[in-house]
Amino acid sequence: QAVCSSVMDNSQATSTTVLDIRDNGKPPGFGSRHCQAFMTFLCMVFAYSMRVNLSVGIVAMTDSKGSNPDFMILPWSTSRQGIILSSFFWGYLFTQIPAGHMARKFGPKYLLFGAMLVCSVFTLLSPLIAENCSWIYFCLTRVVQGLAQGFFFPCVNTHMAKWAPTSERSRIFSFVFGGTQFGTVVTLFVAGYLAAGPWGWPSIFYTTGLCGVLWAVAWLFVGANSPDSHPSISDSEREYIKSALVSSSAQSSTMPTPWRNIVTSGPLWALLIVHLGQNWGFWMLLTMLPNYFSHVLGFNIKSNGLISSIPYMVMWGLTILFSWIADYINERRLLPLNVSRKMWNTIAHWGGAAALLALSLISTSVSGAVILLTISVALNAGVYTGFLTNHLDLSPNFAGLLMGITNGLSNVTSILGPMITGFIVSDQTSRDQWMVAFYISAAIFFAGNLVFIIFGSTDIQPWNDPLREDSKNEKEKKSSNNI
């Protein structure tokens, strides 16, 4: 009852939330904002393809079963594989907050270009380093890729804060970040066939790295920081976007950062806690599921890639479906925005936790285990219309910085999830050990979402516009002095 009461109290406090839908001047057809959305979608596709290529790749790199036997097999133990899989996040942890700050000050375009190029080059070098150097040096290449990829989420969030009109926000946000699932699906599916093909497991890294280089070159010519800096956008579309983004100031790059207000913001702390829970469960499943499918369920490398990709294929489809339903609900105000965000997040986290718990009821059915794991991962699509859009709700002007803060700090659990699972599952063929890891993830999903339900908010925060707030305080001070 306390949870329900909190949700309703918060939902009635959304009067300050901007849901002013202005479709009257909406330009018809495919516009520049759609082109920008498509390019950032591809950015997420290739970023995640380089992030998850190792999830299937490490199976082929350490076990010749089903892969091309002509390539070196690396003697990495299970615990060492857990460390290697988590090493990406050691670098990813540190650049998020600086990236959000830099994206607001200098614009996201060239930061995205540089980050993609660095990540792509080190991906291309990965096979050479794995075959000729210690596993520690291979970890370092993943750390550098993590440092580069730490720019993607804050920069893309800053980019969308300038390009996504309020009435299209859920669809554009979900489409762009749906690239993470699409990249995951394609990579997990194709990686198994590449590993078994004539070019062996190194081709996984060559293919994904080359795609990243090609995107970086195209982005230089197509990308734009905002509608005002786009060379060919129509006047009508520019005005439509700017009139819809009433809480996103053109002066955001010159605004002082209200660090004290941000750090002491209750809704932001709730956002951080739910993000911590998300990253533990999501990355434990993403990095370790191929091993579970291989060693417990008995799939070979080709089937493993296909089966591992199915949950993320379904998740991508649900992301698009959920975003359209969410925008329909929000445009017609069928639910308060606060309730809508928490509803979708509950579907993602508590629905996913329930599916993980239900695995204990399926002891011998391989198909049943695959279905439940698919449900657990696929329902996670709700986070894109849930807490992940909440950064834009709280502060459009500082959305990139907020994403940098929560996505950066939450990568503590991105590191701990795969690493601790690697130590728990000392015998990869032991279903009981895997179930312990799944129970822990379910509990963390539940706890994180509970905090978000109770303490989360969709109100635009007073510190979203420090210049206006300072001016308001100055006027109040003068008024009190006159009295």
Short mmCIF file of C-alpha atoms in Angstrom, two decimals, residues 23-457:
data_model
loop_
_atom_site.label_atom_id
_atom_site.label_comp_id
_atom_site.label_asym_id
_atom_site.label_seq_id
_atom_site.Cartn_x
_atom_site.Cartn_y
_atom_site.Cartn_z
CA ASP A 23 1.84 18.55 -33.57
CA ASN A 24 0.13 21.34 -35.50
CA GLY A 25 3.37 22.48 -37.15
CA LYS A 26 4.80 18.99 -37.59
CA PRO A 27 6.53 18.72 -40.98
CA PRO A 28 5.38 15.71 -43.03
CA GLY A 29 7.61 12.90 -44.22
CA PHE A 30 11.19 11.91 -43.42
CA GLY A 31 13.09 14.80 -41.88
CA SER A 32 16.57 15.67 -40.67
CA ARG A 33 15.69 14.57 -37.14
CA HIS A 34 14.92 11.10 -38.50
CA CYS A 35 18.26 11.00 -40.31
CA GLN A 36 20.04 11.97 -37.09
CA ALA A 37 18.09 9.31 -35.21
CA PHE A 38 19.04 6.68 -37.80
CA MET A 39 22.74 7.57 -37.59
CA THR A 40 22.77 7.44 -33.80
CA PHE A 41 20.86 4.14 -34.03
CA LEU A 42 23.70 2.78 -36.18
CA CYS A 43 26.16 4.19 -33.65
CA MET A 44 24.53 2.08 -30.95
CA VAL A 45 24.42 -0.96 -33.28
CA PHE A 46 28.16 -0.87 -33.97
CA ALA A 47 29.07 0.15 -30.42
CA TYR A 48 27.31 -2.89 -29.02
CA SER A 49 28.61 -5.17 -31.75
CA MET A 50 32.13 -4.34 -30.54
CA ARG A 51 31.05 -4.62 -26.92
CA VAL A 52 29.41 -8.06 -27.13
CA ASN A 53 31.59 -9.68 -29.81
CA LEU A 54 33.64 -11.26 -27.05
CA SER A 55 30.62 -12.96 -25.45
CA VAL A 56 30.47 -15.52 -28.28
CA GLY A 57 34.06 -14.98 -29.36
CA ILE A 58 35.48 -16.14 -26.04
CA VAL A 59 33.66 -19.48 -26.38
CA ALA A 60 35.41 -20.12 -29.71
CA MET A 61 38.71 -18.68 -28.43
CA THR A 62 38.82 -21.15 -25.52
CA ASP A 63 37.07 -24.23 -26.94
CA SER A 64 37.58 -25.69 -30.45
CA LYS A 65 34.23 -27.52 -30.34
CA GLY A 66 32.26 -26.40 -33.39
CA SER A 67 34.68 -23.60 -34.38
CA ASN A 68 37.46 -23.57 -36.96
CA PRO A 69 40.25 -25.78 -35.49
CA ASP A 70 42.96 -24.04 -37.53
CA PHE A 71 43.09 -21.11 -35.12
CA MET A 72 44.76 -20.87 -31.73
CA ILE A 73 42.83 -22.03 -28.67
CA LEU A 74 43.62 -19.90 -25.62
CA PRO A 75 44.06 -21.55 -22.17
CA TRP A 76 41.84 -19.16 -20.19
CA SER A 77 40.10 -20.59 -17.09
CA THR A 78 36.47 -19.79 -16.21
CA SER A 79 37.45 -17.26 -13.54
CA ARG A 80 39.94 -15.64 -15.92
CA GLN A 81 37.24 -15.43 -18.60
CA GLY A 82 35.00 -13.63 -16.07
CA ILE A 83 37.76 -11.08 -15.47
CA ILE A 84 38.36 -10.63 -19.21
CA LEU A 85 34.64 -10.20 -19.91
CA SER A 86 34.34 -7.58 -17.17
CA SER A 87 37.52 -5.67 -18.11
CA PHE A 88 35.65 -3.60 -20.70
CA PHE A 89 33.76 -1.91 -17.87
CA TRP A 90 36.92 -0.92 -16.00
CA GLY A 91 37.49 1.74 -18.64
CA TYR A 92 33.80 2.36 -19.31
CA LEU A 93 33.36 3.43 -15.69
CA PHE A 94 35.66 6.45 -15.80
CA THR A 95 34.74 8.44 -18.92
CA GLN A 96 30.95 8.68 -18.51
CA ILE A 97 30.72 11.80 -16.34
CA PRO A 98 33.46 13.74 -18.19
CA ALA A 99 31.81 12.71 -21.48
CA GLY A 100 28.43 14.10 -20.40
CA HIS A 101 30.06 17.37 -19.34
CA MET A 102 32.09 17.66 -22.55
CA ALA A 103 29.11 16.82 -24.76
CA ARG A 104 27.15 19.72 -23.26
CA LYS A 105 30.08 22.13 -23.58
CA PHE A 106 31.44 21.19 -27.01
CA GLY A 107 28.64 19.20 -28.67
CA PRO A 108 28.48 15.44 -29.22
CA LYS A 109 29.39 15.19 -32.92
CA TYR A 110 33.20 15.04 -32.82
CA LEU A 111 33.26 13.22 -29.49
CA LEU A 112 31.21 10.40 -31.03
CA PHE A 113 33.52 10.34 -34.06
CA GLY A 114 36.68 10.06 -31.96
CA ALA A 115 35.23 7.49 -29.58
CA MET A 116 34.03 5.24 -32.41
CA LEU A 117 37.36 5.44 -34.22
CA VAL A 118 39.42 4.55 -31.14
CA CYS A 119 37.14 1.66 -30.22
CA SER A 120 37.19 0.32 -33.79
CA VAL A 121 40.98 0.39 -34.10
CA PHE A 122 41.49 -1.53 -30.85
CA THR A 123 38.82 -4.04 -31.88
CA LEU A 124 40.74 -4.68 -35.10
CA LEU A 125 43.93 -5.21 -33.07
CA SER A 126 42.29 -7.64 -30.61
CA PRO A 127 43.09 -10.95 -32.43
CA LEU A 128 46.76 -9.99 -32.86
CA ILE A 129 47.09 -9.17 -29.16
CA ALA A 130 45.17 -12.26 -27.98
CA GLU A 131 47.36 -14.62 -30.01
CA ASN A 132 50.74 -13.04 -29.31
CA CYS A 133 50.51 -11.41 -25.87
CA SER A 134 49.49 -12.24 -22.32
CA TRP A 135 45.78 -12.24 -21.42
CA ILE A 136 46.52 -9.15 -19.33
CA TYR A 137 47.35 -7.17 -22.47
CA PHE A 138 44.13 -8.40 -24.05
CA CYS A 139 42.30 -7.08 -20.98
CA LEU A 140 43.99 -3.71 -21.53
CA THR A 141 42.63 -3.51 -25.09
CA ARG A 142 39.15 -4.06 -23.66
CA VAL A 143 39.80 -1.35 -21.06
CA VAL A 144 40.71 1.13 -23.83
CA GLN A 145 37.57 0.17 -25.76
CA GLY A 146 35.58 0.75 -22.58
CA LEU A 147 37.16 4.19 -22.13
CA ALA A 148 36.12 5.10 -25.68
CA GLN A 149 32.61 3.66 -25.40
CA GLY A 150 32.04 5.62 -22.20
CA PHE A 151 31.32 8.58 -24.50
CA PHE A 152 28.46 6.96 -26.41
CA PHE A 153 25.51 7.03 -24.00
CA PRO A 154 26.09 10.57 -22.61
CA CYS A 155 26.79 11.99 -26.09
CA VAL A 156 23.79 10.32 -27.71
CA ASN A 157 21.59 11.45 -24.81
CA THR A 158 22.82 15.05 -25.26
CA HIS A 159 22.22 14.74 -29.00
CA MET A 160 18.63 13.52 -28.54
CA ALA A 161 17.87 16.27 -26.02
CA LYS A 162 18.37 18.70 -28.93
CA TRP A 163 16.71 16.64 -31.67
CA ALA A 164 13.78 14.64 -30.22
CA PRO A 165 10.48 16.59 -29.88
CA THR A 166 8.54 15.79 -26.72
CA SER A 167 5.69 14.06 -28.56
CA GLU A 168 8.15 11.74 -30.35
CA ARG A 169 10.57 11.24 -27.46
CA SER A 170 9.70 7.66 -26.47
CA ARG A 171 9.76 6.46 -30.08
CA ILE A 172 13.00 8.19 -31.03
CA PHE A 173 14.73 7.31 -27.76
CA SER A 174 13.65 3.68 -27.96
CA PHE A 175 14.55 3.42 -31.65
CA VAL A 176 18.02 4.87 -31.12
CA PHE A 177 18.85 2.83 -28.03
CA GLY A 178 17.11 -0.16 -29.59
CA GLY A 179 20.28 -0.25 -31.65
CA THR A 180 21.92 -1.83 -28.62
CA GLN A 181 19.63 -4.85 -28.98
CA PHE A 182 19.88 -4.91 -32.76
CA GLY A 183 23.67 -4.84 -32.60
CA THR A 184 23.60 -7.56 -29.96
CA VAL A 185 21.25 -9.74 -32.02
CA VAL A 186 23.23 -9.45 -35.24
CA THR A 187 26.59 -9.94 -33.53
CA LEU A 188 25.58 -12.95 -31.45
CA PHE A 189 23.90 -14.54 -34.48
CA VAL A 190 26.70 -13.88 -36.99
CA ALA A 191 29.62 -14.45 -34.59
CA GLY A 192 28.97 -18.18 -34.33
CA TYR A 193 29.07 -18.59 -38.10
CA LEU A 194 32.16 -16.40 -38.43
CA ALA A 195 33.97 -18.47 -35.77
CA ALA A 196 33.14 -21.69 -37.64
CA GLY A 197 34.03 -20.20 -41.05
CA PRO A 198 37.34 -20.10 -42.92
CA TRP A 199 38.56 -16.96 -41.14
CA GLY A 200 37.89 -18.36 -37.65
CA TRP A 201 37.20 -16.40 -34.48
CA PRO A 202 39.49 -13.45 -35.44
CA SER A 203 36.97 -12.53 -38.16
CA ILE A 204 34.47 -11.61 -35.43
CA PHE A 205 36.72 -8.73 -34.38
CA TYR A 206 37.72 -7.73 -37.93
CA THR A 207 34.09 -7.49 -39.07
CA THR A 208 32.80 -5.47 -36.12
CA GLY A 209 35.85 -3.17 -36.08
CA LEU A 210 35.57 -2.39 -39.79
CA CYS A 211 31.87 -1.49 -39.44
CA GLY A 212 32.79 1.00 -36.72
CA VAL A 213 35.40 2.70 -38.92
CA LEU A 214 32.92 3.07 -41.79
CA TRP A 215 30.31 4.62 -39.46
CA ALA A 216 32.82 7.14 -38.11
CA VAL A 217 33.64 8.37 -41.62
CA ALA A 218 29.95 8.70 -42.55
CA TRP A 219 29.14 10.52 -39.29
CA LEU A 220 31.65 13.27 -40.10
CA PHE A 221 29.53 14.26 -43.10
CA VAL A 222 26.02 13.59 -41.75
CA GLY A 223 26.10 14.30 -38.01
CA ALA A 224 25.04 17.62 -36.44
CA ASN A 225 25.00 18.77 -32.81
CA SER A 226 21.60 20.46 -33.03
CA PRO A 227 19.01 21.70 -35.53
CA ASP A 228 20.67 25.14 -35.49
CA SER A 229 23.99 23.68 -36.66
CA HIS A 230 22.50 21.42 -39.34
CA PRO A 231 23.34 22.78 -42.84
CA SER A 232 20.28 21.56 -44.73
CA ILE A 233 17.37 21.19 -42.29
CA SER A 234 14.18 22.95 -43.38
CA ASP A 235 13.06 26.04 -41.49
CA SER A 236 9.72 24.42 -40.65
CA GLU A 237 11.35 21.34 -39.11
CA ARG A 238 13.83 23.47 -37.15
CA GLU A 239 11.03 25.56 -35.69
CA TYR A 240 8.93 22.49 -34.95
CA ILE A 241 11.74 20.86 -32.96
CA LYS A 242 12.71 24.03 -31.10
CA SER A 243 9.13 24.94 -30.19
CA ALA A 244 8.53 21.43 -28.82
CA LEU A 245 11.68 21.43 -26.67
CA VAL A 246 10.56 24.25 -24.37
CA SER A 247 12.66 23.01 -21.46
CA SER A 248 15.85 22.57 -23.49
CA SER A 249 17.72 25.87 -23.69
CA ALA A 250 19.92 26.93 -26.58
CA GLN A 251 22.23 28.35 -23.88
CA SER A 252 22.77 24.99 -22.18
CA SER A 253 26.43 24.90 -23.24
CA THR A 254 27.14 28.10 -21.27
CA MET A 255 25.12 27.23 -18.17
CA PRO A 256 27.02 26.64 -14.93
CA THR A 257 26.72 23.05 -13.78
CA PRO A 258 24.65 22.89 -10.55
CA TRP A 259 26.77 20.13 -9.05
CA ARG A 260 25.44 20.49 -5.50
CA ASN A 261 21.82 20.32 -6.60
CA ILE A 262 22.51 17.35 -8.86
CA VAL A 263 24.40 15.37 -6.22
CA THR A 264 21.69 15.99 -3.60
CA SER A 265 18.76 15.24 -5.93
CA GLY A 266 16.57 12.43 -4.56
CA PRO A 267 15.10 11.45 -7.96
CA LEU A 268 18.62 11.18 -9.38
CA TRP A 269 19.69 8.86 -6.56
CA ALA A 270 16.64 6.69 -7.27
CA LEU A 271 17.66 6.68 -10.93
CA LEU A 272 21.21 5.64 -10.00
CA ILE A 273 20.02 2.76 -7.81
CA VAL A 274 17.68 1.34 -10.44
CA HIS A 275 20.50 1.71 -13.02
CA LEU A 276 22.83 -0.26 -10.73
CA GLY A 277 20.27 -3.07 -10.61
CA GLN A 278 19.77 -2.96 -14.37
CA ASN A 279 23.46 -3.24 -15.19
CA TRP A 280 24.06 -6.18 -12.85
CA GLY A 281 21.26 -8.30 -14.31
CA PHE A 282 21.56 -7.22 -17.93
CA TRP A 283 25.33 -7.61 -18.26
CA MET A 284 25.51 -10.82 -16.26
CA LEU A 285 23.00 -12.34 -18.68
CA LEU A 286 24.51 -10.85 -21.82
CA THR A 287 28.10 -11.88 -21.12
CA MET A 288 27.44 -15.26 -19.48
CA LEU A 289 24.42 -16.70 -21.34
CA PRO A 290 26.51 -18.08 -24.25
CA ASN A 291 28.50 -20.10 -21.68
CA TYR A 292 25.27 -21.34 -20.06
CA PHE A 293 23.81 -22.37 -23.41
CA SER A 294 27.04 -24.11 -24.35
CA HIS A 295 27.95 -25.97 -21.15
CA VAL A 296 24.56 -26.58 -19.47
CA LEU A 297 22.15 -26.79 -22.39
CA GLY A 298 24.69 -28.33 -24.79
CA PHE A 299 24.47 -26.05 -27.88
CA ASN A 300 27.42 -26.01 -30.30
CA ILE A 301 29.05 -22.75 -31.41
CA LYS A 302 26.74 -22.18 -34.42
CA SER A 303 23.57 -22.97 -32.51
CA ASN A 304 24.90 -21.07 -29.51
CA GLY A 305 25.16 -17.85 -31.50
CA LEU A 306 21.63 -18.26 -32.84
CA ILE A 307 20.07 -19.22 -29.48
CA SER A 308 21.97 -16.48 -27.63
CA SER A 309 20.66 -13.89 -30.10
CA ILE A 310 16.97 -14.87 -29.83
CA PRO A 311 16.30 -13.11 -26.47
CA TYR A 312 17.77 -9.86 -27.79
CA MET A 313 15.90 -10.20 -31.09
CA VAL A 314 12.62 -10.41 -29.16
CA MET A 315 13.77 -7.59 -26.87
CA TRP A 316 14.43 -5.34 -29.88
CA GLY A 317 10.95 -6.00 -31.24
CA LEU A 318 9.37 -5.29 -27.86
CA THR A 319 11.39 -2.08 -27.55
CA ILE A 320 9.75 -0.70 -30.71
CA LEU A 321 6.30 -1.95 -29.67
CA PHE A 322 6.56 -0.58 -26.12
CA SER A 323 7.76 2.82 -27.37
CA TRP A 324 4.73 3.27 -29.66
CA ILE A 325 2.35 2.24 -26.91
CA ALA A 326 4.11 4.54 -24.42
CA ASP A 327 3.89 7.55 -26.76
CA TYR A 328 0.21 6.77 -27.40
CA ILE A 329 -0.44 6.70 -23.64
CA ASN A 330 1.58 9.86 -23.02
CA GLU A 331 0.13 11.88 -25.93
CA ARG A 332 -3.43 11.11 -24.84
CA ARG A 333 -2.53 11.35 -21.15
CA LEU A 334 -4.17 8.03 -20.38
CA LEU A 335 -1.77 7.73 -17.44
CA PRO A 336 0.33 10.31 -15.60
CA LEU A 337 3.88 10.26 -16.98
CA ASN A 338 5.22 9.26 -13.57
CA VAL A 339 2.98 6.17 -13.45
CA SER A 340 3.76 5.31 -17.08
CA ARG A 341 7.53 5.34 -16.54
CA LYS A 342 7.27 3.14 -13.45
CA MET A 343 4.82 0.75 -15.08
CA TRP A 344 7.16 0.03 -17.98
CA ASN A 345 10.14 -0.34 -15.65
CA THR A 346 8.22 -2.76 -13.46
CA ILE A 347 7.40 -4.90 -16.50
CA ALA A 348 11.12 -4.93 -17.32
CA HIS A 349 12.62 -5.65 -13.90
CA TRP A 350 9.98 -7.53 -11.94
CA GLY A 351 8.81 -9.43 -15.00
CA GLY A 352 12.43 -10.37 -15.78
CA ALA A 353 13.06 -11.37 -12.15
CA ALA A 354 9.97 -13.61 -12.12
CA ALA A 355 11.18 -15.44 -15.25
CA LEU A 356 14.61 -16.04 -13.67
CA LEU A 357 12.99 -17.43 -10.52
CA ALA A 358 10.78 -19.70 -12.63
CA LEU A 359 13.92 -21.40 -14.01
CA SER A 360 14.03 -23.40 -10.77
CA LEU A 361 10.80 -25.11 -11.88
CA ILE A 362 12.37 -26.26 -15.17
CA SER A 363 14.93 -28.91 -14.31
CA THR A 364 15.25 -30.98 -17.48
CA SER A 365 13.52 -29.04 -20.27
CA VAL A 366 16.02 -27.31 -22.56
CA SER A 367 13.28 -25.55 -24.51
CA GLY A 368 11.63 -24.40 -21.27
CA ALA A 369 14.91 -22.90 -20.04
CA VAL A 370 15.45 -21.10 -23.36
CA ILE A 371 11.89 -19.69 -23.28
CA LEU A 372 12.20 -18.41 -19.70
CA LEU A 373 15.60 -16.82 -20.33
CA THR A 374 14.20 -15.25 -23.51
CA ILE A 375 11.29 -13.80 -21.52
CA SER A 376 13.62 -12.47 -18.81
CA VAL A 377 15.86 -10.69 -21.32
CA ALA A 378 13.09 -9.57 -23.71
CA LEU A 379 10.95 -7.90 -21.04
CA ASN A 380 13.97 -5.72 -20.27
CA ALA A 381 12.81 -3.68 -23.29
CA GLY A 382 10.62 -1.81 -20.82
CA VAL A 383 13.61 0.10 -19.42
CA TYR A 384 13.76 2.28 -22.55
CA THR A 385 10.32 3.72 -21.84
CA GLY A 386 11.01 3.37 -18.11
CA PHE A 387 14.01 4.65 -16.19
CA LEU A 388 16.38 5.19 -19.14
CA THR A 389 14.18 8.01 -20.52
CA ASN A 390 13.91 9.57 -17.06
CA HIS A 391 17.16 11.53 -17.45
CA LEU A 392 15.44 13.62 -20.15
CA ASP A 393 12.39 14.05 -17.90
CA LEU A 394 14.39 15.40 -14.96
CA SER A 395 16.63 17.81 -16.87
CA PRO A 396 16.72 18.20 -20.67
CA ASN A 397 19.60 20.69 -20.36
CA PHE A 398 21.79 18.30 -18.37
CA ALA A 399 20.46 14.98 -19.73
CA GLY A 400 23.86 13.89 -21.05
CA LEU A 401 25.56 14.64 -17.75
CA LEU A 402 22.88 12.78 -15.78
CA MET A 403 23.25 9.79 -18.09
CA GLY A 404 27.01 9.97 -17.62
CA ILE A 405 26.60 9.96 -13.83
CA THR A 406 24.18 7.03 -13.58
CA ASN A 407 25.56 4.99 -16.48
CA GLY A 408 29.11 5.58 -15.29
CA LEU A 409 28.66 4.74 -11.62
CA SER A 410 26.32 1.85 -12.38
CA ASN A 411 29.12 0.13 -14.25
CA VAL A 412 30.43 -0.95 -10.90
CA THR A 413 27.76 -3.64 -11.11
CA SER A 414 28.51 -4.25 -14.81
CA ILE A 415 31.97 -5.28 -13.62
CA LEU A 416 30.86 -7.18 -10.53
CA GLY A 417 28.01 -9.10 -12.22
CA PRO A 418 30.07 -11.14 -14.73
CA MET A 419 33.07 -11.33 -12.39
CA ILE A 420 31.17 -12.68 -9.37
CA THR A 421 29.21 -15.03 -11.61
CA GLY A 422 32.52 -16.36 -12.92
CA PHE A 423 33.60 -17.19 -9.36
CA ILE A 424 30.20 -18.62 -8.35
CA VAL A 425 30.07 -20.89 -11.41
CA SER A 426 33.35 -22.73 -10.86
CA ASP A 427 31.90 -25.71 -12.75
CA GLN A 428 30.22 -24.40 -15.91
CA THR A 429 28.26 -27.64 -16.33
CA SER A 430 26.64 -27.29 -12.87
CA ARG A 431 23.05 -26.10 -13.21
CA ASP A 432 22.80 -25.51 -9.43
CA GLN A 433 25.70 -23.03 -9.49
CA TRP A 434 24.11 -21.16 -12.41
CA MET A 435 20.80 -20.97 -10.51
CA VAL A 436 22.54 -19.19 -7.61
CA ALA A 437 23.73 -16.53 -10.08
CA PHE A 438 20.22 -16.19 -11.54
CA TYR A 439 18.64 -15.85 -8.06
CA ILE A 440 21.06 -13.04 -7.18
CA SER A 441 20.20 -11.19 -10.40
CA ALA A 442 16.47 -11.57 -9.76
CA ALA A 443 16.82 -10.13 -6.24
CA ILE A 444 18.82 -7.15 -7.50
CA PHE A 445 16.28 -6.45 -10.26
CA PHE A 446 13.49 -6.46 -7.65
CA ALA A 447 15.25 -4.18 -5.16
CA GLY A 448 16.36 -1.59 -7.74
CA ASN A 449 12.90 -1.19 -9.24
CA LEU A 450 11.30 -0.94 -5.79
CA VAL A 451 13.48 2.08 -5.00
CA PHE A 452 12.56 3.66 -8.35
CA ILE A 453 8.83 3.16 -7.70
CA ILE A 454 9.00 4.80 -4.27
CA PHE A 455 11.47 7.64 -4.84
CA GLY A 456 11.57 8.21 -8.63
CA SER A 457 10.02 11.28 -10.26
#
